[in-house]
mmCIF file of N, CA and C and ligand atoms in Angstrom:
data_model
loop_
_atom_site.group_PDB
_atom_site.id
_atom_site.type_symbol
_atom_site.label_atom_id
_atom_site.label_comp_id
_atom_site.label_asym_id
_atom_site.label_seq_id
_atom_site.Cartn_x
_atom_site.Cartn_y
_atom_site.Cartn_z
ATOM 1 N N MET V 1 0.828 -1.226 -0.156
ATOM 2 C CA MET V 1 -0.626 -0.007 -0.077
ATOM 3 C C MET V 1 0.510 1.490 -0.030
ATOM 4 N N LEU V 2 1.973 0.945 1.106
ATOM 5 C CA LEU V 2 2.764 2.457 0.895
ATOM 6 C C LEU V 2 3.407 1.812 0.335
ATOM 7 N N LYS V 3 4.190 2.739 -0.803
ATOM 8 C CA LYS V 3 5.044 2.616 -1.764
ATOM 9 C C LYS V 3 6.312 3.294 -1.362
ATOM 10 N N LYS V 4 6.511 4.259 -1.145
ATOM 11 C CA LYS V 4 8.044 4.609 -0.932
ATOM 12 C C LYS V 4 7.949 6.138 0.101
ATOM 13 N N ILE V 5 9.448 6.881 -0.476
ATOM 14 C CA ILE V 5 9.330 8.433 1.039
ATOM 15 C C ILE V 5 8.882 9.192 -0.809
ATOM 16 N N ASN V 6 7.462 9.873 -0.341
ATOM 17 C CA ASN V 6 7.582 10.311 -1.191
ATOM 18 C C ASN V 6 8.024 11.919 -1.491
ATOM 19 N N HIS V 7 8.121 12.570 -0.247
ATOM 20 C CA HIS V 7 9.421 13.678 -0.149
ATOM 21 C C HIS V 7 9.065 13.740 2.073
ATOM 22 N N ILE V 8 9.918 14.740 2.165
ATOM 23 C CA ILE V 8 10.673 15.561 3.271
ATOM 24 C C ILE V 8 9.577 16.543 3.319
ATOM 25 N N GLY V 9 9.424 17.044 4.877
ATOM 26 C CA GLY V 9 8.833 17.692 4.470
ATOM 27 C C GLY V 9 9.901 18.609 5.789
ATOM 28 N N ILE V 10 10.145 20.059 4.757
ATOM 29 C CA ILE V 10 11.320 20.973 6.371
ATOM 30 C C ILE V 10 10.165 21.762 6.474
ATOM 31 N N ALA V 11 9.996 22.938 7.757
ATOM 32 C CA ALA V 11 9.875 24.012 7.921
ATOM 33 C C ALA V 11 11.132 24.803 7.719
ATOM 34 N N VAL V 12 10.832 26.214 6.994
ATOM 35 C CA VAL V 12 11.577 27.412 6.726
ATOM 36 C C VAL V 12 11.463 28.582 7.439
ATOM 37 N N LYS V 13 12.148 29.578 8.236
ATOM 38 C CA LYS V 13 11.287 30.977 8.306
ATOM 39 C C LYS V 13 10.680 31.615 6.532
ATOM 40 N N ASP V 14 12.167 31.618 5.648
ATOM 41 C CA ASP V 14 12.127 32.495 4.275
ATOM 42 C C ASP V 14 12.043 31.257 3.433
ATOM 43 N N LEU V 15 11.491 31.280 2.826
ATOM 44 C CA LEU V 15 11.311 30.628 1.510
ATOM 45 C C LEU V 15 12.329 30.852 0.384
ATOM 46 N N ASP V 16 12.522 32.052 0.514
ATOM 47 C CA ASP V 16 13.703 32.154 -0.746
ATOM 48 C C ASP V 16 14.950 32.472 -0.132
ATOM 49 N N VAL V 17 14.763 32.143 1.227
ATOM 50 C CA VAL V 17 16.616 32.237 1.731
ATOM 51 C C VAL V 17 16.619 31.076 1.747
ATOM 52 N N ALA V 18 15.778 29.850 2.053
ATOM 53 C CA ALA V 18 15.806 29.045 2.499
ATOM 54 C C ALA V 18 16.377 27.887 0.642
ATOM 55 N N VAL V 19 16.341 28.288 0.004
ATOM 56 C CA VAL V 19 15.751 28.256 -1.730
ATOM 57 C C VAL V 19 17.460 28.368 -1.656
ATOM 58 N N GLU V 20 18.282 29.377 -1.719
ATOM 59 C CA GLU V 20 19.515 29.834 -1.629
ATOM 60 C C GLU V 20 20.392 28.720 -1.583
ATOM 61 N N PHE V 21 19.742 28.476 0.437
ATOM 62 C CA PHE V 21 21.010 26.724 0.113
ATOM 63 C C PHE V 21 21.131 25.852 -0.656
ATOM 64 N N TYR V 22 19.872 25.604 -1.033
ATOM 65 C CA TYR V 22 19.015 24.627 -1.858
ATOM 66 C C TYR V 22 20.098 24.321 -2.802
ATOM 67 N N LYS V 23 20.143 26.426 -3.686
ATOM 68 C CA LYS V 23 21.114 25.795 -5.060
ATOM 69 C C LYS V 23 22.509 26.223 -5.426
ATOM 70 N N LYS V 24 22.716 26.276 -3.772
ATOM 71 C CA LYS V 24 24.251 26.106 -4.011
ATOM 72 C C LYS V 24 24.085 24.361 -4.133
ATOM 73 N N LEU V 25 23.575 24.060 -3.149
ATOM 74 C CA LEU V 25 23.796 22.387 -3.889
ATOM 75 C C LEU V 25 23.857 21.722 -5.166
ATOM 76 N N GLY V 26 23.970 22.353 -5.688
ATOM 77 C CA GLY V 26 23.292 22.448 -7.103
ATOM 78 C C GLY V 26 22.333 21.553 -7.100
ATOM 79 N N LEU V 27 20.784 21.930 -6.822
ATOM 80 C CA LEU V 27 19.900 21.430 -6.491
ATOM 81 C C LEU V 27 18.576 22.292 -7.682
ATOM 82 N N LYS V 28 17.857 21.265 -8.084
ATOM 83 C CA LYS V 28 16.446 22.738 -9.213
ATOM 84 C C LYS V 28 15.635 22.793 -8.351
ATOM 85 N N VAL V 29 15.002 24.100 -8.636
ATOM 86 C CA VAL V 29 13.713 25.119 -7.135
ATOM 87 C C VAL V 29 12.402 24.359 -8.479
ATOM 88 N N GLU V 30 11.217 23.076 -7.829
ATOM 89 C CA GLU V 30 10.245 23.300 -9.043
ATOM 90 C C GLU V 30 9.780 24.825 -8.534
ATOM 91 N N ALA V 31 8.775 24.462 -10.028
ATOM 92 C CA ALA V 31 7.522 26.056 -8.644
ATOM 93 C C ALA V 31 7.158 26.154 -7.887
ATOM 94 N N CYS V 32 7.579 27.738 -6.725
ATOM 95 C CA CYS V 32 6.497 27.753 -5.816
ATOM 96 C C CYS V 32 4.380 27.952 -5.641
ATOM 97 N N GLU V 33 3.594 27.471 -4.541
ATOM 98 C CA GLU V 33 3.305 27.464 -5.130
ATOM 99 C C GLU V 33 2.279 27.761 -3.177
ATOM 100 N N ILE V 34 1.060 28.014 -3.262
ATOM 101 C CA ILE V 34 0.377 28.741 -2.068
ATOM 102 C C ILE V 34 -0.385 27.894 -2.090
ATOM 103 N N VAL V 35 -0.993 27.108 -1.186
ATOM 104 C CA VAL V 35 -1.872 25.894 -0.481
ATOM 105 C C VAL V 35 -2.382 26.547 0.916
ATOM 106 N N GLU V 36 -4.096 27.977 -0.003
ATOM 107 C CA GLU V 36 -4.199 28.423 0.963
ATOM 108 C C GLU V 36 -4.358 27.782 2.453
ATOM 109 N N SER V 37 -5.086 26.685 2.403
ATOM 110 C CA SER V 37 -6.249 25.676 3.257
ATOM 111 C C SER V 37 -4.929 25.564 4.567
ATOM 112 N N GLN V 38 -3.671 25.812 4.319
ATOM 113 C CA GLN V 38 -3.181 25.282 5.470
ATOM 114 C C GLN V 38 -2.016 26.442 5.425
ATOM 115 N N LYS V 39 -2.097 27.075 5.092
ATOM 116 C CA LYS V 39 -1.419 28.668 4.715
ATOM 117 C C LYS V 39 -0.207 28.596 5.223
ATOM 118 N N VAL V 40 0.215 27.978 3.583
ATOM 119 C CA VAL V 40 2.081 28.057 3.634
ATOM 120 C C VAL V 40 2.003 28.722 1.839
ATOM 121 N N LYS V 41 3.210 28.431 1.798
ATOM 122 C CA LYS V 41 4.068 28.595 0.966
ATOM 123 C C LYS V 41 4.925 27.727 0.242
ATOM 124 N N VAL V 42 5.374 26.803 -0.463
ATOM 125 C CA VAL V 42 6.009 25.304 -0.583
ATOM 126 C C VAL V 42 6.787 25.675 -2.041
ATOM 127 N N ALA V 43 7.669 24.825 -1.980
ATOM 128 C CA ALA V 43 9.056 24.507 -3.012
ATOM 129 C C ALA V 43 9.457 23.395 -2.283
ATOM 130 N N PHE V 44 9.160 22.790 -4.343
ATOM 131 C CA PHE V 44 9.850 21.240 -4.212
ATOM 132 C C PHE V 44 10.832 21.692 -4.501
ATOM 133 N N ILE V 45 11.494 20.570 -3.963
ATOM 134 C CA ILE V 45 13.390 20.218 -4.327
ATOM 135 C C ILE V 45 13.177 18.766 -4.661
ATOM 136 N N PRO V 46 13.253 18.179 -5.828
ATOM 137 C CA PRO V 46 13.615 17.184 -6.814
ATOM 138 C C PRO V 46 15.130 16.641 -5.971
ATOM 139 N N LEU V 47 15.155 15.124 -5.635
ATOM 140 C CA LEU V 47 16.802 14.513 -5.295
ATOM 141 C C LEU V 47 15.771 13.258 -5.816
ATOM 142 N N GLY V 48 16.517 13.192 -6.848
ATOM 143 C CA GLY V 48 16.213 11.327 -6.878
ATOM 144 C C GLY V 48 14.746 11.449 -6.407
ATOM 145 N N GLU V 49 14.792 9.882 -6.105
ATOM 146 C CA GLU V 49 12.921 10.106 -5.974
ATOM 147 C C GLU V 49 12.484 10.165 -5.171
ATOM 148 N N VAL V 50 13.335 11.548 -4.854
ATOM 149 C CA VAL V 50 12.515 11.650 -3.218
ATOM 150 C C VAL V 50 12.675 13.589 -3.226
ATOM 151 N N ARG V 51 11.541 14.898 -2.833
ATOM 152 C CA ARG V 51 11.142 15.863 -2.677
ATOM 153 C C ARG V 51 11.269 16.200 -1.874
ATOM 154 N N ILE V 52 11.983 17.314 -1.679
ATOM 155 C CA ILE V 52 12.290 18.338 -0.302
ATOM 156 C C ILE V 52 11.006 19.250 -0.352
ATOM 157 N N GLU V 53 10.020 19.050 0.414
ATOM 158 C CA GLU V 53 9.332 19.803 0.495
ATOM 159 C C GLU V 53 9.891 21.144 1.735
ATOM 160 N N LEU V 54 10.339 22.607 1.481
ATOM 161 C CA LEU V 54 10.237 23.605 2.043
ATOM 162 C C LEU V 54 8.540 24.004 2.465
ATOM 163 N N LEU V 55 8.312 24.743 3.833
ATOM 164 C CA LEU V 55 7.205 25.313 3.606
ATOM 165 C C LEU V 55 7.170 26.885 4.723
ATOM 166 N N GLU V 56 7.027 28.101 4.005
ATOM 167 C CA GLU V 56 7.036 28.465 4.791
ATOM 168 C C GLU V 56 5.614 29.486 4.962
ATOM 169 N N ALA V 57 5.319 29.625 6.636
ATOM 170 C CA ALA V 57 3.850 30.105 7.182
ATOM 171 C C ALA V 57 3.629 31.137 5.882
ATOM 172 N N THR V 58 2.399 31.340 5.531
ATOM 173 C CA THR V 58 2.026 32.429 5.122
ATOM 174 C C THR V 58 0.878 33.508 5.923
ATOM 175 N N SER V 59 0.930 32.706 7.855
ATOM 176 C CA SER V 59 -0.227 33.533 8.075
ATOM 177 C C SER V 59 0.600 32.873 9.767
ATOM 178 N N ASP V 60 0.714 33.905 10.632
ATOM 179 C CA ASP V 60 0.740 33.719 12.285
ATOM 180 C C ASP V 60 0.220 32.397 12.872
ATOM 181 N N ASP V 61 -1.520 32.491 12.137
ATOM 182 C CA ASP V 61 -1.244 31.242 13.147
ATOM 183 C C ASP V 61 -1.315 29.448 12.043
ATOM 184 N N SER V 62 -0.174 29.361 11.115
ATOM 185 C CA SER V 62 -0.320 28.927 10.413
ATOM 186 C C SER V 62 0.197 27.673 11.222
ATOM 187 N N PRO V 63 -0.172 26.320 10.994
ATOM 188 C CA PRO V 63 0.440 25.078 11.698
ATOM 189 C C PRO V 63 2.551 25.459 11.741
ATOM 190 N N ILE V 64 2.873 26.124 10.603
ATOM 191 C CA ILE V 64 4.066 25.872 10.474
ATOM 192 C C ILE V 64 4.608 26.833 10.774
ATOM 193 N N ALA V 65 3.804 27.813 11.011
ATOM 194 C CA ALA V 65 4.578 29.422 12.073
ATOM 195 C C ALA V 65 4.701 28.328 13.024
ATOM 196 N N LYS V 66 3.334 27.787 14.054
ATOM 197 C CA LYS V 66 2.793 27.154 15.480
ATOM 198 C C LYS V 66 4.151 26.651 15.389
ATOM 199 N N PHE V 67 4.978 26.129 13.528
ATOM 200 C CA PHE V 67 6.125 24.796 14.758
ATOM 201 C C PHE V 67 7.587 25.249 15.270
ATOM 202 N N ILE V 68 7.489 26.323 14.250
ATOM 203 C CA ILE V 68 8.700 26.625 14.173
ATOM 204 C C ILE V 68 9.192 27.330 15.629
ATOM 205 N N GLU V 69 7.679 27.921 16.154
ATOM 206 C CA GLU V 69 8.191 29.027 17.492
ATOM 207 C C GLU V 69 8.270 27.969 18.605
ATOM 208 N N LYS V 70 7.952 26.593 18.469
ATOM 209 C CA LYS V 70 8.212 25.620 18.750
ATOM 210 C C LYS V 70 9.538 24.890 18.617
ATOM 211 N N LYS V 71 9.893 24.596 17.636
ATOM 212 C CA LYS V 71 10.805 23.705 17.570
ATOM 213 C C LYS V 71 11.785 24.778 17.140
ATOM 214 N N GLY V 72 11.890 25.681 15.674
ATOM 215 C CA GLY V 72 12.990 26.290 14.887
ATOM 216 C C GLY V 72 12.501 25.502 14.021
ATOM 217 N N GLU V 73 13.293 26.026 12.754
ATOM 218 C CA GLU V 73 13.427 25.612 11.121
ATOM 219 C C GLU V 73 13.622 24.110 11.958
ATOM 220 N N GLY V 74 13.294 23.071 10.674
ATOM 221 C CA GLY V 74 14.160 22.064 10.420
ATOM 222 C C GLY V 74 12.737 20.944 10.255
ATOM 223 N N VAL V 75 13.146 19.167 10.307
ATOM 224 C CA VAL V 75 12.094 18.873 9.083
ATOM 225 C C VAL V 75 11.172 18.332 10.284
ATOM 226 N N HIS V 76 9.663 19.271 9.166
ATOM 227 C CA HIS V 76 8.260 18.959 9.835
ATOM 228 C C HIS V 76 7.839 17.828 9.992
ATOM 229 N N HIS V 77 8.294 16.599 9.127
ATOM 230 C CA HIS V 77 7.025 15.629 8.319
ATOM 231 C C HIS V 77 7.619 14.692 6.974
ATOM 232 N N ILE V 78 7.545 13.474 7.670
ATOM 233 C CA ILE V 78 8.168 13.050 6.172
ATOM 234 C C ILE V 78 6.772 12.358 5.962
ATOM 235 N N ALA V 79 6.810 12.261 4.283
ATOM 236 C CA ALA V 79 5.410 11.897 3.496
ATOM 237 C C ALA V 79 5.685 10.644 2.582
ATOM 238 N N MET V 80 4.956 9.936 2.794
ATOM 239 C CA MET V 80 4.810 8.421 2.388
ATOM 240 C C MET V 80 3.518 8.741 1.503
ATOM 241 N N GLY V 81 4.564 7.725 -0.101
ATOM 242 C CA GLY V 81 3.846 7.836 -1.296
ATOM 243 C C GLY V 81 2.523 6.114 -1.010
ATOM 244 N N THR V 82 1.452 6.639 -1.977
ATOM 245 C CA THR V 82 0.249 5.336 -1.445
ATOM 246 C C THR V 82 -0.616 5.420 -3.324
ATOM 247 N N ASP V 83 -0.213 4.624 -3.802
ATOM 248 C CA ASP V 83 -1.644 5.025 -4.955
ATOM 249 C C ASP V 83 -3.117 4.846 -4.322
ATOM 250 N N LYS V 84 -3.106 4.601 -3.603
ATOM 251 C CA LYS V 84 -4.625 4.619 -3.322
ATOM 252 C C LYS V 84 -5.422 5.166 -1.833
ATOM 253 N N LEU V 85 -4.762 6.366 -2.386
ATOM 254 C CA LEU V 85 -5.101 6.990 -0.274
ATOM 255 C C LEU V 85 -6.052 6.517 0.282
ATOM 256 N N ILE V 86 -7.390 6.265 -0.620
ATOM 257 C CA ILE V 86 -8.718 6.474 1.050
ATOM 258 C C ILE V 86 -8.740 4.722 1.157
ATOM 259 N N PRO V 87 -8.081 3.781 0.659
ATOM 260 C CA PRO V 87 -8.240 2.857 1.401
ATOM 261 C C PRO V 87 -7.202 2.464 2.193
ATOM 262 N N THR V 88 -6.096 2.851 1.706
ATOM 263 C CA THR V 88 -4.855 3.273 2.916
ATOM 264 C C THR V 88 -5.118 4.258 4.416
ATOM 265 N N LEU V 89 -5.619 5.058 3.761
ATOM 266 C CA LEU V 89 -6.076 5.161 5.668
ATOM 267 C C LEU V 89 -7.322 4.481 6.021
ATOM 268 N N LYS V 90 -8.544 3.807 5.112
ATOM 269 C CA LYS V 90 -9.034 2.802 6.618
ATOM 270 C C LYS V 90 -8.129 1.638 6.383
ATOM 271 N N ASP V 91 -7.200 1.100 5.756
ATOM 272 C CA ASP V 91 -6.158 0.143 6.369
ATOM 273 C C ASP V 91 -5.624 -0.125 8.072
ATOM 274 N N VAL V 92 -5.072 1.764 7.482
ATOM 275 C CA VAL V 92 -3.895 2.771 9.233
ATOM 276 C C VAL V 92 -5.006 2.474 10.328
ATOM 277 N N GLU V 93 -6.359 2.752 9.836
ATOM 278 C CA GLU V 93 -7.829 3.412 10.801
ATOM 279 C C GLU V 93 -8.193 2.341 11.708
ATOM 280 N N SER V 94 -7.858 0.713 10.779
ATOM 281 C CA SER V 94 -8.140 -0.479 11.471
ATOM 282 C C SER V 94 -6.893 -0.797 12.150
ATOM 283 N N GLN V 95 -5.642 -0.099 12.473
ATOM 284 C CA GLN V 95 -4.836 -0.936 13.316
ATOM 285 C C GLN V 95 -4.688 -0.296 14.391
ATOM 286 N N ASN V 96 -6.216 1.061 14.862
ATOM 287 C CA ASN V 96 -6.244 1.981 15.793
ATOM 288 C C ASN V 96 -5.432 2.614 15.808
ATOM 289 N N ILE V 97 -4.373 3.513 15.169
ATOM 290 C CA ILE V 97 -3.588 4.341 14.661
ATOM 291 C C ILE V 97 -4.300 5.385 14.622
ATOM 292 N N HIS V 98 -3.750 6.089 14.831
ATOM 293 C CA HIS V 98 -4.807 8.087 15.134
ATOM 294 C C HIS V 98 -4.630 9.175 13.923
ATOM 295 N N LEU V 99 -5.978 9.463 13.482
ATOM 296 C CA LEU V 99 -5.608 9.595 12.250
ATOM 297 C C LEU V 99 -5.700 11.558 12.548
ATOM 298 N N ILE V 100 -5.125 12.457 11.775
ATOM 299 C CA ILE V 100 -5.132 13.809 12.592
ATOM 300 C C ILE V 100 -6.229 13.865 10.921
ATOM 301 N N ASP V 101 -6.281 13.568 9.651
ATOM 302 C CA ASP V 101 -7.068 13.756 8.519
ATOM 303 C C ASP V 101 -7.586 11.615 8.039
ATOM 304 N N ARG V 102 -8.724 11.887 8.737
ATOM 305 C CA ARG V 102 -9.511 10.863 8.346
ATOM 306 C C ARG V 102 -10.516 11.375 6.409
ATOM 307 N N VAL V 103 -10.443 12.055 6.589
ATOM 308 C CA VAL V 103 -10.966 13.097 4.920
ATOM 309 C C VAL V 103 -9.810 12.968 4.290
ATOM 310 N N PRO V 104 -9.029 12.012 3.533
ATOM 311 C CA PRO V 104 -7.722 13.098 2.559
ATOM 312 C C PRO V 104 -8.134 14.389 2.096
ATOM 313 N N ARG V 105 -7.481 15.680 2.350
ATOM 314 C CA ARG V 105 -6.972 16.912 2.110
ATOM 315 C C ARG V 105 -6.250 17.282 0.634
ATOM 316 N N LYS V 106 -6.588 18.128 0.071
ATOM 317 C CA LYS V 106 -5.183 18.492 -0.477
ATOM 318 C C LYS V 106 -4.521 19.320 -0.395
ATOM 319 N N GLY V 107 -3.501 18.983 -0.877
ATOM 320 C CA GLY V 107 -2.171 19.663 -0.754
ATOM 321 C C GLY V 107 -1.759 19.903 -1.543
ATOM 322 N N ALA V 108 -0.138 20.753 -1.597
ATOM 323 C CA ALA V 108 0.752 20.927 -3.148
ATOM 324 C C ALA V 108 1.073 20.467 -3.971
ATOM 325 N N HIS V 109 1.046 20.343 -5.532
ATOM 326 C CA HIS V 109 1.487 19.353 -6.614
ATOM 327 C C HIS V 109 0.462 18.422 -6.816
ATOM 328 N N ASN V 110 -1.131 19.209 -6.812
ATOM 329 C CA ASN V 110 -2.026 18.256 -7.216
ATOM 330 C C ASN V 110 -1.621 17.201 -6.388
ATOM 331 N N MET V 111 -1.755 17.160 -5.219
ATOM 332 C CA MET V 111 -1.582 15.531 -4.258
ATOM 333 C C MET V 111 -3.075 16.001 -3.297
ATOM 334 N N GLU V 112 -3.339 15.280 -2.830
ATOM 335 C CA GLU V 112 -4.486 14.540 -1.373
ATOM 336 C C GLU V 112 -3.350 13.706 -0.676
ATOM 337 N N ILE V 113 -4.303 14.609 0.968
ATOM 338 C CA ILE V 113 -3.358 14.505 2.491
ATOM 339 C C ILE V 113 -3.320 14.165 2.552
ATOM 340 N N ALA V 114 -2.758 13.182 3.868
ATOM 341 C CA ALA V 114 -3.386 13.592 5.304
ATOM 342 C C ALA V 114 -2.454 13.304 6.074
ATOM 343 N N PHE V 115 -2.515 13.406 7.408
ATOM 344 C CA PHE V 115 -1.455 13.714 8.244
ATOM 345 C C PHE V 115 -2.137 12.462 9.394
ATOM 346 N N ILE V 116 -1.517 11.538 9.005
ATOM 347 C CA ILE V 116 -0.679 9.961 11.254
ATOM 348 C C ILE V 116 -0.764 11.688 12.259
ATOM 349 N N HIS V 117 -1.349 11.767 13.706
ATOM 350 C CA HIS V 117 -1.288 12.189 14.109
ATOM 351 C C HIS V 117 -0.132 11.145 14.853
ATOM 352 N N PRO V 118 1.172 12.051 15.442
ATOM 353 C CA PRO V 118 2.146 11.872 16.098
ATOM 354 C C PRO V 118 1.934 11.298 17.367
ATOM 355 N N LYS V 119 0.985 11.588 17.881
ATOM 356 C CA LYS V 119 0.973 10.781 19.399
ATOM 357 C C LYS V 119 0.839 9.022 18.954
ATOM 358 N N SER V 120 0.474 8.581 17.806
ATOM 359 C CA SER V 120 0.231 7.312 17.437
ATOM 360 C C SER V 120 2.038 6.227 16.739
ATOM 361 N N THR V 121 2.793 7.983 16.615
ATOM 362 C CA THR V 121 3.758 7.142 16.151
ATOM 363 C C THR V 121 5.217 7.246 16.293
ATOM 364 N N HIS V 122 5.071 7.416 17.010
ATOM 365 C CA HIS V 122 5.777 7.918 18.412
ATOM 366 C C HIS V 122 6.696 8.847 17.728
ATOM 367 N N GLY V 123 6.240 9.757 17.971
ATOM 368 C CA GLY V 123 7.085 12.209 17.644
ATOM 369 C C GLY V 123 7.328 12.065 15.721
ATOM 370 N N VAL V 124 6.976 11.038 15.546
ATOM 371 C CA VAL V 124 6.627 11.646 13.992
ATOM 372 C C VAL V 124 5.558 12.373 13.686
ATOM 373 N N LEU V 125 5.554 13.127 12.916
ATOM 374 C CA LEU V 125 4.187 13.999 11.947
ATOM 375 C C LEU V 125 4.663 13.512 10.225
ATOM 376 N N PHE V 126 3.744 11.878 10.077
ATOM 377 C CA PHE V 126 3.466 11.172 8.881
ATOM 378 C C PHE V 126 2.554 11.576 7.979
ATOM 379 N N GLU V 127 2.971 11.910 6.808
ATOM 380 C CA GLU V 127 2.309 12.404 5.860
ATOM 381 C C GLU V 127 1.645 11.358 4.984
ATOM 382 N N LEU V 128 0.472 11.006 4.529
ATOM 383 C CA LEU V 128 0.310 9.863 3.176
ATOM 384 C C LEU V 128 -0.040 10.387 2.312
ATOM 385 N N CYS V 129 0.491 10.597 1.155
ATOM 386 C CA CYS V 129 0.026 10.878 0.313
ATOM 387 C C CYS V 129 0.140 10.329 -1.388
ATOM 388 N N GLU V 130 -0.951 10.872 -1.761
ATOM 389 C CA GLU V 130 -1.513 9.947 -3.389
ATOM 390 C C GLU V 130 -1.197 11.268 -3.901
ATOM 391 N N GLU V 131 0.092 11.010 -5.437
ATOM 392 C CA GLU V 131 -0.377 11.934 -5.942
ATOM 393 C C GLU V 131 -1.561 11.957 -7.644
ATOM 394 N N LYS V 132 -2.067 12.745 -7.676
ATOM 395 C CA LYS V 132 -3.681 12.752 -8.452
ATOM 396 C C LYS V 132 -2.484 13.215 -10.047
ATOM 397 N N GLU V 133 -2.824 13.057 -10.796
ATOM 398 C CA GLU V 133 -2.239 13.794 -12.264
ATOM 399 C C GLU V 133 -1.465 14.652 -12.172
ATOM 400 N N LYS V 134 -0.778 13.809 -12.917
ATOM 401 C CA LYS V 134 0.989 15.205 -13.147
ATOM 402 C C LYS V 134 0.921 15.996 -13.763
ATOM 403 N N LYS V 135 1.127 17.708 -13.068
ATOM 404 C CA LYS V 135 1.266 18.844 -13.929
ATOM 405 C C LYS V 135 2.452 18.894 -14.757
ATOM 406 N N THR V 136 2.343 18.988 -16.100
ATOM 407 C CA THR V 136 3.637 19.064 -16.869
ATOM 408 C C THR V 136 3.721 20.037 -17.400
HETATM 409 ZN ZN1 ZN Q 201 4.002 17.125 2.593
#
């Protein structure tokens, strides 16, 4: 059901500044986009099969703003990819794993996403995601 690590989400204070670091490493940044529902600005940086997802808060009540306030910049979540998100969520829930999102929501990059509650995961925020049709 879960196929691979899809991306690693990293909370940053300033996306433009953070992006410069990745450019210095020789990596290419895909288009930035704003995800209104999560109050974040997102940049994806492909690295082999995995992408780095940089997240900057667009408002003070964004989950990313709260995360940075508490813990500072750094790894925010790890996303596991599946090609069928809804059945995967049902399976996960049937194992008594607590979900933050029982119903998928729309994430960046044409993805349907849902988070598992860190209470159930020994401290890691895991996102489950399904890529919808690829943008070209
Ligand atoms: Zn993510």
